[in-house]
Short mmCIF file of C-alpha atoms and ligand atoms in Angstrom, two decimals:
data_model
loop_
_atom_site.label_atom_id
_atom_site.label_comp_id
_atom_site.label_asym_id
_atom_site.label_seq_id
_atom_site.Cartn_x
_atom_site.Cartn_y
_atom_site.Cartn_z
CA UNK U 743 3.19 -30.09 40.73
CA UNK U 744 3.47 -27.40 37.90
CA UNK U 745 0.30 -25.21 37.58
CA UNK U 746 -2.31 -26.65 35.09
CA UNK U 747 -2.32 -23.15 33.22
CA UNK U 748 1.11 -23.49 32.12
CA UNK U 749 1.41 -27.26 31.66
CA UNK U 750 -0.95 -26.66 29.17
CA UNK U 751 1.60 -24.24 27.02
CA UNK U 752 4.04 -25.24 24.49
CA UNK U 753 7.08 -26.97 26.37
CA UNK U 754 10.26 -25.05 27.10
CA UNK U 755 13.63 -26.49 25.23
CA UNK U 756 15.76 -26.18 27.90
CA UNK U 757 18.87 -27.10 25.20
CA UNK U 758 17.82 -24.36 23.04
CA UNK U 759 17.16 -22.09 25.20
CA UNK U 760 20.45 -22.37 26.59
CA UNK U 761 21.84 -21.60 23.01
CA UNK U 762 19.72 -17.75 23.24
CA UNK U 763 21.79 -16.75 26.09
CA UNK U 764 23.28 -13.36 25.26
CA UNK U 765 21.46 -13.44 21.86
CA UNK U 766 20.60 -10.77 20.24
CA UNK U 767 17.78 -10.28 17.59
CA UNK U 768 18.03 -8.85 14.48
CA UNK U 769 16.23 -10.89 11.57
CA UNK U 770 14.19 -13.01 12.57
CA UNK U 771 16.20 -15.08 9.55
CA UNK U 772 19.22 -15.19 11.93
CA UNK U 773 17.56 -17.41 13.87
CA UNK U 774 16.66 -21.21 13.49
CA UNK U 775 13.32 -21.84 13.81
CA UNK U 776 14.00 -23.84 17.07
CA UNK U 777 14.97 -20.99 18.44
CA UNK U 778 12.03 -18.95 17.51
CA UNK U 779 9.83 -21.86 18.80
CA UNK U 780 11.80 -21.65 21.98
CA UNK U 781 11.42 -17.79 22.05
CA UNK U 782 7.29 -18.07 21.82
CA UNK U 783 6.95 -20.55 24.00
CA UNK U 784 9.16 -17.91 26.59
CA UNK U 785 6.55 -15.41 25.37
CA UNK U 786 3.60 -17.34 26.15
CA UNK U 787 4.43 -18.31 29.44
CA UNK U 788 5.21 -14.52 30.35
CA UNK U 789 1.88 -13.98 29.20
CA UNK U 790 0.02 -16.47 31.09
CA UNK U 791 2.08 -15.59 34.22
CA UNK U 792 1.58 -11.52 33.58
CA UNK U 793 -2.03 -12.30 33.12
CA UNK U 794 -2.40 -14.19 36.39
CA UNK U 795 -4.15 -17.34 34.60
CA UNK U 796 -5.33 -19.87 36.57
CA UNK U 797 -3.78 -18.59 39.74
CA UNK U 798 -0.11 -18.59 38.33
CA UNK U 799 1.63 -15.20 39.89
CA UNK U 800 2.25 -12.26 37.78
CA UNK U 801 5.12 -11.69 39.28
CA UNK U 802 7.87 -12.19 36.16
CA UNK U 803 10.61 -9.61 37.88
CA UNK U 804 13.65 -12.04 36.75
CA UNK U 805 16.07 -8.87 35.80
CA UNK U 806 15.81 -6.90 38.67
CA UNK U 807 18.18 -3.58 38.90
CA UNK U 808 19.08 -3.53 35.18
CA UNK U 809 18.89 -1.01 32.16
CA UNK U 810 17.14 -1.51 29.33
CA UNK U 811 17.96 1.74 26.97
CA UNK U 812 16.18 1.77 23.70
CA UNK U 813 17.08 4.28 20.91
CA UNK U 814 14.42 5.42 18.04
CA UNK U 815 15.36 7.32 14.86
CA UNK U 816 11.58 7.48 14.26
CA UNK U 817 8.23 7.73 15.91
CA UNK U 818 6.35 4.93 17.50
CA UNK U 819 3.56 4.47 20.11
CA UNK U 820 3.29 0.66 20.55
CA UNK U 821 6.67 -0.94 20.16
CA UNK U 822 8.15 2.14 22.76
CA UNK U 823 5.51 1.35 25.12
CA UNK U 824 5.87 -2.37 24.85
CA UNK U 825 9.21 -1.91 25.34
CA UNK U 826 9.18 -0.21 28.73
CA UNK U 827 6.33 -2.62 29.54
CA UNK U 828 8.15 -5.31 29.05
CA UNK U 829 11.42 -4.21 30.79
CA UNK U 830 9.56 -2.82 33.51
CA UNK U 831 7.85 -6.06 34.26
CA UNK U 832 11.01 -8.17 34.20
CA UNK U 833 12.29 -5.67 37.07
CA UNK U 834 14.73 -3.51 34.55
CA UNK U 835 14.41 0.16 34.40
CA UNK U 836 13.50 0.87 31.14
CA UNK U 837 14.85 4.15 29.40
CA UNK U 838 13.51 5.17 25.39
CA UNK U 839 15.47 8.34 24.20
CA UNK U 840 15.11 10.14 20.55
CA UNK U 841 17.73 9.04 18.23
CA UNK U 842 17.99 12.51 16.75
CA UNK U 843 18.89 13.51 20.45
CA UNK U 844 21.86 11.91 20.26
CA UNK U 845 25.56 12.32 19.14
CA UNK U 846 25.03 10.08 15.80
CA UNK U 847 23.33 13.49 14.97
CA UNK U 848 26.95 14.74 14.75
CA UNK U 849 27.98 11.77 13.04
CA UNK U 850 29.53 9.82 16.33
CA UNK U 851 29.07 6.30 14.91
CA UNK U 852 27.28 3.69 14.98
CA UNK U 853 29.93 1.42 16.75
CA UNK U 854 31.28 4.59 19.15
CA UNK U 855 27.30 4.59 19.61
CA UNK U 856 27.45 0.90 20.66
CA UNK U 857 30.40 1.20 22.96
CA UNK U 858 28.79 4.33 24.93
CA UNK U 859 25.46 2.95 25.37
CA UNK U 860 26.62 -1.17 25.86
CA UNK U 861 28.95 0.19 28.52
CA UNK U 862 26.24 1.34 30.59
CA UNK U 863 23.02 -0.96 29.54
CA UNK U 864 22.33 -4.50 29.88
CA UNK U 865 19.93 -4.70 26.64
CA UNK U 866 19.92 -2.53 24.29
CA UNK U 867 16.62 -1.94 21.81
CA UNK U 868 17.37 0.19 18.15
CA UNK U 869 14.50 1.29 15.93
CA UNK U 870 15.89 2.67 12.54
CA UNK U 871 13.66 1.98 9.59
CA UNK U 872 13.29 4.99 7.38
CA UNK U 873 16.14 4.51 5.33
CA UNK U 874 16.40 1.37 3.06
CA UNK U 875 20.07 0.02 3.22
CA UNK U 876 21.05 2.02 6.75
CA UNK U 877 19.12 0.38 9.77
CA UNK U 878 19.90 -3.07 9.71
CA UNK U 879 23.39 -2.28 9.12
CA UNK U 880 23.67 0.42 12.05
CA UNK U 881 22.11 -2.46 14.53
CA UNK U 882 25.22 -4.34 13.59
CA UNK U 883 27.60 -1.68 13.87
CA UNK U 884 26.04 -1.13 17.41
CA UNK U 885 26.44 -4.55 18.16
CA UNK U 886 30.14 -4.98 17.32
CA UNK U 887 30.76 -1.61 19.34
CA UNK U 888 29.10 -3.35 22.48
CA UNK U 889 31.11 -6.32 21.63
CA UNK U 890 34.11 -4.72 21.18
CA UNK U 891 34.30 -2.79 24.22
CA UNK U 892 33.10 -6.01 26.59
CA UNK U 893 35.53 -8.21 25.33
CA UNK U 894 38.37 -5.83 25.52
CA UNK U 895 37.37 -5.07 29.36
CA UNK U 896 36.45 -8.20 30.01
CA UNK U 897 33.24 -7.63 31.55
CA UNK U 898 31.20 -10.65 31.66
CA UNK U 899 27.68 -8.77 31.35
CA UNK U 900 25.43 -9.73 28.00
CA UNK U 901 23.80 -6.56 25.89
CA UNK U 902 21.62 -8.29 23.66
CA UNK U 903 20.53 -5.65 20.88
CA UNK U 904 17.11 -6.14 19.72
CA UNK U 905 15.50 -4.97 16.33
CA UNK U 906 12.33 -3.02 17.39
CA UNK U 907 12.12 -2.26 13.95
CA UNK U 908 14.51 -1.69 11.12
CA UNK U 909 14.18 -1.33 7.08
CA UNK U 910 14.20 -4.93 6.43
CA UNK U 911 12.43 -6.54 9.40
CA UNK U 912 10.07 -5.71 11.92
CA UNK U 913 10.61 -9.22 13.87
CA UNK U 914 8.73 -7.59 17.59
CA UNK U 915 6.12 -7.27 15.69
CA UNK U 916 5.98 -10.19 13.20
CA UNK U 917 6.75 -12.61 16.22
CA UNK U 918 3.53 -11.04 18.23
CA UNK U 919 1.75 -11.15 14.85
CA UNK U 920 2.65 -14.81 14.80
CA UNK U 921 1.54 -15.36 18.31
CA UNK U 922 -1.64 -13.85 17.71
CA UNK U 923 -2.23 -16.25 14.64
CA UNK U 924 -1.65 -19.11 17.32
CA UNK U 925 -4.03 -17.90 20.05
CA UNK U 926 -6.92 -16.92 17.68
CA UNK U 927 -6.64 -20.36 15.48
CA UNK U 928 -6.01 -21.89 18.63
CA UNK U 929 -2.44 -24.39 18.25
CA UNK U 930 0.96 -23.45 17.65
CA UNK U 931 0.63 -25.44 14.91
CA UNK U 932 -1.95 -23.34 13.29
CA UNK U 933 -0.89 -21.23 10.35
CA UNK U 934 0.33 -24.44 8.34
CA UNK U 935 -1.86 -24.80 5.28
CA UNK U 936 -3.81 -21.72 5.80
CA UNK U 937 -4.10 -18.90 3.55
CA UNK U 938 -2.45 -15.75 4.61
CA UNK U 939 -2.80 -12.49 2.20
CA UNK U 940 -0.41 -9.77 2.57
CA UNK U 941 -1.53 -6.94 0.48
CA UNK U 942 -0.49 -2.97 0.06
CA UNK U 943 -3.35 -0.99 0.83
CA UNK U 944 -3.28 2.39 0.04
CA UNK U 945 -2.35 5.19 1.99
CA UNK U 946 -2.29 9.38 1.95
CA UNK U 947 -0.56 9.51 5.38
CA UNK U 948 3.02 8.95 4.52
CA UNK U 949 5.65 6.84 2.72
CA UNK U 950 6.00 3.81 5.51
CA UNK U 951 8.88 1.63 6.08
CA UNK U 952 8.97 -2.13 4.17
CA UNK U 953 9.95 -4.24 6.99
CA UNK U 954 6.52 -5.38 7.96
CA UNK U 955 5.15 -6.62 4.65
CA UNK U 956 9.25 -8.09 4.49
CA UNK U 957 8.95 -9.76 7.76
CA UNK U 958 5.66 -11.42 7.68
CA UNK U 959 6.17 -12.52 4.70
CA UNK U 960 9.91 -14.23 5.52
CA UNK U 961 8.64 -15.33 8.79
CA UNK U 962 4.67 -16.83 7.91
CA UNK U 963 6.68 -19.22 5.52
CA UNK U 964 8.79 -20.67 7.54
CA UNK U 965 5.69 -22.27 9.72
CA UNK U 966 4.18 -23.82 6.29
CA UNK U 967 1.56 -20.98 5.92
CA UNK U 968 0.26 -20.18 2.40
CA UNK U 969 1.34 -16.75 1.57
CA UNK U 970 -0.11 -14.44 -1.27
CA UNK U 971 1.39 -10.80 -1.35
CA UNK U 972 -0.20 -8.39 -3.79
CA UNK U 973 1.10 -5.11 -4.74
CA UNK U 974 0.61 -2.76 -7.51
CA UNK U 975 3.52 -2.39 -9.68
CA UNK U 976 6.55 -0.70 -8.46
CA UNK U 977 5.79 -1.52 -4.80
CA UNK U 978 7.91 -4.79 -4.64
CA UNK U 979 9.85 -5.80 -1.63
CA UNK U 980 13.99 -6.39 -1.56
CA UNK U 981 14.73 -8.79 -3.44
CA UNK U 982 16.45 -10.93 -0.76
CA UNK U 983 13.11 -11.27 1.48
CA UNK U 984 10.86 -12.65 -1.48
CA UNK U 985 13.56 -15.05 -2.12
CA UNK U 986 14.16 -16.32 1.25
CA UNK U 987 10.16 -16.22 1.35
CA UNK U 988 9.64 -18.73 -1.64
CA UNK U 989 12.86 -20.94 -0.48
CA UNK U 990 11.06 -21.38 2.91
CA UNK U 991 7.78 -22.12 1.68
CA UNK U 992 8.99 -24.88 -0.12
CA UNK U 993 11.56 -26.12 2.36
CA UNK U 994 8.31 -26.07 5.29
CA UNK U 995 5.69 -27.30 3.06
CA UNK U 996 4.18 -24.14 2.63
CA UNK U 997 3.99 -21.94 -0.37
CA UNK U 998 4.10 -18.15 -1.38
CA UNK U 999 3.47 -16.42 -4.55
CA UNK U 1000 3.60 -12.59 -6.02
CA UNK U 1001 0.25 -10.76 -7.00
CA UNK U 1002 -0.72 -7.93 -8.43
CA UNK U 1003 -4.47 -8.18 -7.46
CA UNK U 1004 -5.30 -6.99 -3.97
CA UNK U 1005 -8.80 -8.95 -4.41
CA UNK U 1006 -6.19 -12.39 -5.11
CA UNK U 1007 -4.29 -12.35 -1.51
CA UNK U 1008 -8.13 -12.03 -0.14
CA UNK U 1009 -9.68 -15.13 -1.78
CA UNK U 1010 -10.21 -18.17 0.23
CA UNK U 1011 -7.95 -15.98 2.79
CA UNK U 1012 -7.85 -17.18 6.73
CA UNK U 1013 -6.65 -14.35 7.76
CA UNK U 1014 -5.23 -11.03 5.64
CA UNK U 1015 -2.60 -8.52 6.37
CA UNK U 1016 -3.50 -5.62 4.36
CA UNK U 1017 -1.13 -2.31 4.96
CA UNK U 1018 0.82 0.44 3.30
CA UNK U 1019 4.35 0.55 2.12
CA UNK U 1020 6.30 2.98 0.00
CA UNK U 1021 7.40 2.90 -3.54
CA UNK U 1022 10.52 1.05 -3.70
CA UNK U 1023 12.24 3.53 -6.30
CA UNK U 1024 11.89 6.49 -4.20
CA UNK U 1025 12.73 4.70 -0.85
CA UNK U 1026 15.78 3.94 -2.40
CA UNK U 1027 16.41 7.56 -4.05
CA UNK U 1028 15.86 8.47 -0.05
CA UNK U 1029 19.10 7.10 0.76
CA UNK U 1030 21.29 9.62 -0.96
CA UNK U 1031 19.29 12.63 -0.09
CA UNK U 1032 19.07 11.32 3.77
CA UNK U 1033 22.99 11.13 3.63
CA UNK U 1034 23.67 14.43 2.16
CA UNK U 1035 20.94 16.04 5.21
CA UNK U 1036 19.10 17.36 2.34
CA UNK U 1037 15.80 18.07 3.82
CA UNK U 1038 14.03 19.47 0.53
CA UNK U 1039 15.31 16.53 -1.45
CA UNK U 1040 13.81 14.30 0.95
CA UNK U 1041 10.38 16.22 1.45
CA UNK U 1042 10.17 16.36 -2.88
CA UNK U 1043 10.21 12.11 -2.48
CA UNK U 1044 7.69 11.87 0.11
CA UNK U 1045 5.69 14.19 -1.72
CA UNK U 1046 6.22 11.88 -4.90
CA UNK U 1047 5.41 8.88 -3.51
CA UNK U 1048 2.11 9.85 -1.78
CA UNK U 1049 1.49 11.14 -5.44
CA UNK U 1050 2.05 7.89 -6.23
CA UNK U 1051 -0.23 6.05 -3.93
CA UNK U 1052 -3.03 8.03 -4.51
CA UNK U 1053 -3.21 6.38 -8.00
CA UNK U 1054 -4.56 3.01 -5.98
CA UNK U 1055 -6.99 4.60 -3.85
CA UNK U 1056 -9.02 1.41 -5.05
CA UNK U 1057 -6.68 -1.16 -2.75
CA UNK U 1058 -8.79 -1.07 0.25
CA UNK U 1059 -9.63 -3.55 2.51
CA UNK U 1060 -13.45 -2.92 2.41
CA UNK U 1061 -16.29 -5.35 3.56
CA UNK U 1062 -16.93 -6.71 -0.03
CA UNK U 1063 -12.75 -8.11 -0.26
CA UNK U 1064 -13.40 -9.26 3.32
CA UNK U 1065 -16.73 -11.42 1.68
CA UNK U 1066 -13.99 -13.07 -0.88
CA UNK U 1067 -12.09 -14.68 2.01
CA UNK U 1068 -12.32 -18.10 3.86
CA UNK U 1069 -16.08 -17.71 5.02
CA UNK U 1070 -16.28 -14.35 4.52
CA UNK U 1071 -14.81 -13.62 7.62
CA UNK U 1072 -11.28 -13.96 7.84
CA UNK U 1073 -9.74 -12.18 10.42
CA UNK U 1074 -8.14 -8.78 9.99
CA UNK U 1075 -4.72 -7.97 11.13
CA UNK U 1076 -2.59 -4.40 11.26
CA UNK U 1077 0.42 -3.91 13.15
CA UNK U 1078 -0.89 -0.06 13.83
CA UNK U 1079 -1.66 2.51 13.36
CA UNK U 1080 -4.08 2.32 10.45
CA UNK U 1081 -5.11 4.51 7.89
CA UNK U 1082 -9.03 4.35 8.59
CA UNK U 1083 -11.17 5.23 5.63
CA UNK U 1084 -8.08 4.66 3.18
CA UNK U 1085 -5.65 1.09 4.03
CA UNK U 1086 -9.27 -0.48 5.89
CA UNK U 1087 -12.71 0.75 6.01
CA UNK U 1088 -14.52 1.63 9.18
CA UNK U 1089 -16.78 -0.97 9.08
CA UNK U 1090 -14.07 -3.20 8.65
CA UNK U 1091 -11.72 -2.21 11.27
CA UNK U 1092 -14.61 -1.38 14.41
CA UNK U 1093 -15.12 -5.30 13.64
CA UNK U 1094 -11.73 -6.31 14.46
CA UNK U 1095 -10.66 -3.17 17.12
CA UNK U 1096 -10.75 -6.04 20.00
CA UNK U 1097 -8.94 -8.11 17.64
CA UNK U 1098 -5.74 -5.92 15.92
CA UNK U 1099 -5.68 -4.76 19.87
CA UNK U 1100 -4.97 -8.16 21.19
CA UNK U 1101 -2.70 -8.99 18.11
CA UNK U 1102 -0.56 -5.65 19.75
CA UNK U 1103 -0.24 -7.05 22.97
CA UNK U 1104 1.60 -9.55 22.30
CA UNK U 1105 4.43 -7.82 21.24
CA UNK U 1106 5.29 -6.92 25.32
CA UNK U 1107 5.68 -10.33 25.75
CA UNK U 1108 7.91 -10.97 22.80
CA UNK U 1109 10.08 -8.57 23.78
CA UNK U 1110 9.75 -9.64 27.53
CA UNK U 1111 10.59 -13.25 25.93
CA UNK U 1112 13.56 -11.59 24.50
CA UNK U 1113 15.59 -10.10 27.37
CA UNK U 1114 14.01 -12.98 29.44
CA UNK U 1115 15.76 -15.55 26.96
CA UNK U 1116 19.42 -12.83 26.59
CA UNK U 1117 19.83 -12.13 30.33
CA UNK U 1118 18.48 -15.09 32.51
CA UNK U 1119 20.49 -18.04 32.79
CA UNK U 1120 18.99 -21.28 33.63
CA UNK U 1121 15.51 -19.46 32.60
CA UNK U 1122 13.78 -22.62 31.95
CA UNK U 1123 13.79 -23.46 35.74
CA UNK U 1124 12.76 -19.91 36.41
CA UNK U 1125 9.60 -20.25 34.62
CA UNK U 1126 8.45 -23.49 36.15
N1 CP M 2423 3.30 -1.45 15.03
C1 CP M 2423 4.25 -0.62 15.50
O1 CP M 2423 5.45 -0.90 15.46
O2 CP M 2423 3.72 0.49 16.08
P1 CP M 2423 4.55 1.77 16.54
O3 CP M 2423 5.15 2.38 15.31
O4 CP M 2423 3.55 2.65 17.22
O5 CP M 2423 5.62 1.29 17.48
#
C-alpha cells in the first residue's frame, strides 16, 4: 500500500511524464502546462521523500554515478547551491565552474561549448542573464552542440540543459516560487483568482537581470492568478513576456494588467512580489558595449542606471503598502538576495525571513524534479 504521505500529493501523469524524458528546460513557455503540472508534482514528491515525511525514505539517489556540470556567467548563492543539492541527492556528482573560466572567454562558441561539455555530462545547467538578447540564445546554441555531437556518435545518453537563469526567464526559480504559493495557500489549485502584485522596488546595489519579474509574470498567468505589475516608467519588461502574460490570463481565466503605481499591485494583494530590475534602455545599450569587451562602456551604464533608480527611492515595500493588501498581511516573496532598507524594509522582511527562506527551498527540488523527470525512465514507478 503506497505511504499515506505521498498519496496525499498531487498524482503523477505517468503519460506525460513519459513525454519529459530527455527534456530540457528553457522557458518555462516551452512547456505545456501539463507538463509543468507533471514537473511539480515530481518536485513535491522529492520533497516529501527528502524530508522523510511520514516515514517515507529520503533516500531519492535515482542517478547514481552521473555528472551534472553547471556553467555561470554570473554570481549566485542559491540556485548554485540548489543545484549541487539537488544533483547530489539524486546520486550525480555535481560540478559548478565560472563561465569566465572557460574557453567562450576566447570566443570558443556556444555550440563547440555544448559539444565539449554534453560529451562528458549527463545534464547540463547554464546561468547567463546579464545581457538582454545573449543568454537564452547561448542555452540553445549549447543545446544543438550537445545534440549535434550525440546524434552524430550515436550515443544514446540524454543531456537535458536547464535554464538556472537567463535574461528572459528565471523558470528554477519561478517554478519553486510557484510551489511555494501552493504549500503556503495550501492546494495546487491555489493561486487562481488571487491577487498577485509584481512590483519594481528600488535598488542602489546594482542593475539586476529582468527574467524574474518576466517569468513570474508569464508563468502566475497561466494558473488563472490575477497579476498586477507596476513599474515606474522606462522599467518595462520585453515586449514578448507581457504579451504572452495578458494572452494567458485570458486563455486560464485569469487576468494581468500594467501599473505604474507600486501602492496599485499591493491593494487587495494575496501575496506581492516586490524586487529590482534595471532600466530597459540601458540593459539594452549593454549589449553592444558587452560585445565589443568594453569594460568602461559597460561600468558608465551601470553607473547610469543606478542614477536612475535612485530617482524612486519611494518604491519600497514598507509596512504601510503591506497594510493596503488582502488583510493587511499578504505574504511577502523575494527570490534573494534582497536589498534590506531599500527593495523591503526591515520590519517587513524579519516578518517573512522563515517565509522567503522556505519559498528558496524549493527550488532544490525543482531542479531535482528536473533531472529526475530528463534522466529516469519509467520515473513514475520509481517514486511510488
Ligand atoms: N534567487 C537566485 O537565483 O539566487 P542566486 O542568484 O543566489 O542564485
Amino acid at each position: 500500500m503506497m505511504n499515506p504521505t505521498l498519496q496525499a500529493l498531487p498524482p503523477l501523469d505517468r503519460d506525460v511524464l513519459g513525454k519529459l524524458f530527455g527534456k530540457s528546460l528553457l522557458l518555462t513557455t516551452d512547456w505545456t502546462t501539463a507538463e509543468l503540472e507533471a514537473l511539480l508534482a515530481v518536485a513535491a514528491r522529492l520533497q516529501a521523500r527528502d524530508h522523510g515525511r511520514g516515514g517515507v525514505p529520503a533516500d531519492n539517489a535515482l542517478i547514481p554515478n552521473e555528472l551534472a556540470y553547471a556553467v555561470f556567467f554570473d554570481n549566485s548563492t542559491r540556485t548554485k547551491s540548489a543545484w549541487a543539492g539537488a544533483a547530489s541527492r539524486l546520486g550525480m556528482s555535481p560540478v559548478i565552474v565560472d563561465g569566465s573560466s572557460t574557453q567562450v572567454s576566447h570566443g570558443e562558441t556556444a555550440v563547440e561549448t555544448g559539444a565539449m561539455l554534453g560529451m562528458n555530462a549527463h545534464a547540463m545547467g547554464i546561468r547567463h542573464d546579464l545581457i538582454l538578447g545573449e543568454g537564452n540564445a547561448f542555452m540553445r546554441d549549447v543545446k544543438k552542440g550537445i545534440d549535434d555531437y550525440l546524434g552524430a556518435t550515436d550515443k544514446a545518453q540524454k543531456v537535458p540543459v536547464v535554464n538556472l537563469q537567463c535574461d528572459i526567464d528565471h523558470p528554477t526559480q519561478t517554478l519553486a516560487d510557484l510551489a511555494w504559493l501552493r504549500e503556503h495557500f495550501g492546494d495546487v489549485d491555489a493561486i487562481r483568482g488571487k491577487k498577485i502584485g509584481v512590483s519594481w522596488a528600488y535598488s542602489p546595489s546594482y542593475a539586476k537581470p529582468l527574467s524574474v519579474p518576466q517569468g513570474l509574470i508569464t508563468l502566475l498567468t497561466r494558473f488563472g492568478a490575477d497579476v498586477t505589475l507596476a513599474h515606474p516608467e522606462g522599467y518595462q519588461l520585453m515586449d514578448s513576456c507581457v504579451g504572452a502574460a495578458g494572452k494567458q490570463a485570458t486563455e486560464s481565466g485569469g487576468s494581468f494588467r500594467v501599473v505604474g503605481d507600486m501602492d496599485q499591485a499591493f491593494e487587495g494583494a494575496a501575496a506581492v512580489y516586490p524586487k529590482s530590475w534595471g532600466p530597459y534602455d540601458l540593459m539594452l545599450e549593454r549589449v553592444a558595449a558587452n560585445r565589443a569587451a568594453d569594460k568602461d562602456a559597460l561600468g558608465d551604464i551601470e553607473r547610469r542606471a543606478l542614477e536612475r533608480n535612485a530617482k524612486h527611492t519611494d518604491w519600497i515595500c514598507d509596512e504601510r503598502r503591506m497594510g493596503l493588501t488582502e488583510g493587511g498581511d499578504a505574504l511577502y516573496m523575494h527570490c534573494l538576495p534582497a536589498d534590506i532598507g531599500d527593495e523591503v524594509t526591515p520590519g517587513v522582511m524579519a516578518k517573512h525571513t522563515v517565509n522567503v527562506a522556505r519559498e528558496a527551498n524549493w527550488k532544490v527540488y525543482v531542479i531535482m524534479a528536473m533531472l529526475a523527470v530528463g534522466k529516469v525512465e519509467g520515473l513514475a514507478d520509481r517514486l511510488g
